[in-house]
C-alpha atoms as one frame of an Amber mdcrd trajectory, in Angstrom:
protein
  -0.200   0.151  -0.303   2.999   2.475   0.971   4.636   1.201  -2.618   1.652
   2.484  -4.214   0.920   6.564  -2.689   4.253   7.369  -2.933   4.158   6.116
  -6.826   1.450   8.235  -6.958   2.437  10.645  -5.727   5.674  10.403  -7.432
   3.783  10.588 -10.547   1.235  14.129  -9.925   4.926  15.434  -9.034   6.173
  14.826 -12.051   2.936  15.458 -14.459   2.830  19.167 -12.465   6.565  20.405
 -13.302   5.541  19.328 -16.920   6.143  22.566 -18.880   2.110  22.855 -20.907
   2.548  23.446 -24.415  -0.700  24.897 -25.827  -4.013  23.472 -26.710  -7.477
  23.286 -27.239  -7.711  25.980 -30.647  -4.316  27.600 -28.903  -1.945  27.623
 -32.390  -4.170  24.903 -33.013  -3.160  25.759 -37.031  -6.061  26.728 -38.015
  -8.838  25.061 -36.672 -10.241  26.125 -33.669 -12.210  24.907 -30.663 -13.370
  26.247 -28.221 -10.479  25.790 -24.609 -12.257  24.475 -21.741  -8.639  25.097
 -19.602  -8.839  28.799 -18.535  -5.508  31.010 -18.790  -4.964  30.423 -15.370
  -4.797  27.122 -15.428  -2.616  26.175 -17.871  -0.782  28.266 -16.678  -0.747
  27.404 -12.669   3.073  27.309 -10.885   3.093  25.249  -7.687   3.678  27.976
  -4.615   4.801  25.599  -2.730   5.884  22.009  -1.583   7.277  19.939   0.218
   8.246  16.294   0.369   9.770  14.537   3.729  10.630  11.027   3.175  11.898
   9.535   6.613  12.582   5.862   6.918   9.497   6.024   9.491   7.677   7.639
   7.130   6.840  10.267   4.713   5.419  13.362   4.622   3.930  16.244   0.931
   2.486  18.882   0.896   1.446  20.999  -2.035  -0.161  24.167  -3.424  -0.630
  25.139  -7.037  -0.745  28.625  -7.447  -5.065  27.934  -9.412  -6.102  26.766
  -6.088  -5.578  22.865  -6.429  -4.044  21.743  -2.813  -2.751  18.360  -1.353
  -1.510  17.606   1.751  -0.712  13.378   2.360   1.895  11.353   5.021   2.275
   7.757   6.583   4.142   5.980   8.213   5.957   3.023   7.704   3.365   0.469
   7.885   1.618   1.536   4.923  -0.642   3.655   6.968  -1.473   7.220   5.042
  -4.081  10.516   5.933  -4.238  12.971   3.860  -6.985  15.314   2.304  -6.277
  17.292  -1.859  -8.462  20.070  -2.729  -9.307  22.071  -5.689 -12.045  23.969
  -7.529 -14.356  21.786 -10.126 -14.632  23.709 -13.883 -18.073  25.232 -11.937
 -16.759  26.816 -10.430 -17.859  24.302  -7.180 -15.012  24.386  -4.298 -14.226
  20.370  -3.742 -12.410  18.449  -0.842 -12.070  15.251  -0.103  -9.859  14.350
   2.920  -9.523   9.831   3.704  -7.679   7.681   5.727  -5.588   4.301   3.982
  -4.666   2.200   6.576  -5.656  -2.070   7.160  -9.496  -1.237   5.852  -8.364
   0.155   2.756  -8.900   3.526   1.011 -11.326   5.702   3.541 -12.612   8.978
   1.798 -14.423  11.597   3.702 -16.462  13.920   0.919 -19.891  16.146   0.388
 -19.472  15.321  -2.639 -18.875  11.780  -2.746 -22.600   9.767  -2.975 -24.002
   8.395  -0.506 -26.017   5.325   0.027 -29.638   5.323   0.547 -31.474   5.877
   3.949 -32.362   2.094   6.203 -36.813   2.213   5.152 -38.213   2.557   8.781
 -39.762  -1.202   8.430 -36.388  -2.533   7.935 -34.975  -0.215  10.956 -38.299
  -1.795  13.536 -37.387  -5.121  12.521 -33.989  -4.147  13.579 -34.510  -3.205
  16.543 -37.390  -5.827  17.341 -34.233  -8.032  16.408 -31.892  -6.422  19.331
 -35.032  -6.020  21.722 -35.370  -9.865  21.513 -33.258 -12.133  21.383 -34.226
 -16.190  20.435 -34.424 -17.892  23.693 -31.878 -21.509  23.727 -33.918 -25.201
  24.200 -33.306 -26.115  28.152 -32.264 -29.713  26.560 -29.382 -26.727  24.090
 -28.523 -24.479  26.622 -27.376 -28.200  29.019 -25.085 -30.137  25.991 -23.515
 -26.644  24.951 -22.273 -26.410  28.686 -20.597 -30.127  28.260 -17.413 -30.811
  26.560 -18.259 -34.428  25.470 -19.806 -35.174  22.974 -22.799 -36.933  22.851
 -24.759 -38.190  20.119 -28.480 -37.854  18.927 -31.147 -40.058  20.620 -32.954
 -42.014  18.573 -36.319 -41.450  18.145 -39.349 -44.225  18.255 -40.044 -45.107
  14.080 -43.067 -47.363  13.113 -41.412 -48.855  10.008 -44.862 -48.640   8.000
 -45.125 -51.750   5.251 -43.845 -51.415   1.509 -46.127 -52.544  -0.500 -44.606
 -52.990  -4.507 -46.972 -52.319  -7.629 -46.707 -53.937 -10.737 -47.508 -51.287
 -12.615
């Protein structure tokens, strides 16, 4: 997990460090197309960057001139936490924080989808089950306290005679 996180941080840093060439209609050789990237976006610069990799973990922080911010830290067991934020093309501020540990990647954000609420009938049924646990039979309780195994008791059965019919 730690290796993957360091790998993706390195990819992100190398991508941010590559100088951007004009595109989307800027000097496109006669073709005109609308630019989805504003001038500020295309020429964003790194305002602050901090990276510290130690034997016991790492810390990383990045801030660009176009409002992108990221901060991550982790330990030698592969646990990591951090957050990142940016402004979407629609102008909405996006912020995501996360924890990555033995329980997996756990992002948190107001913009992430959430499951629908549990229906009231299901909640009542779960509460009923919680407050009314099943009762054990007395015979089972006595045998469960015993540490030795005993074969099940045979009940008397009557044998019915089988009649064979020819068809």
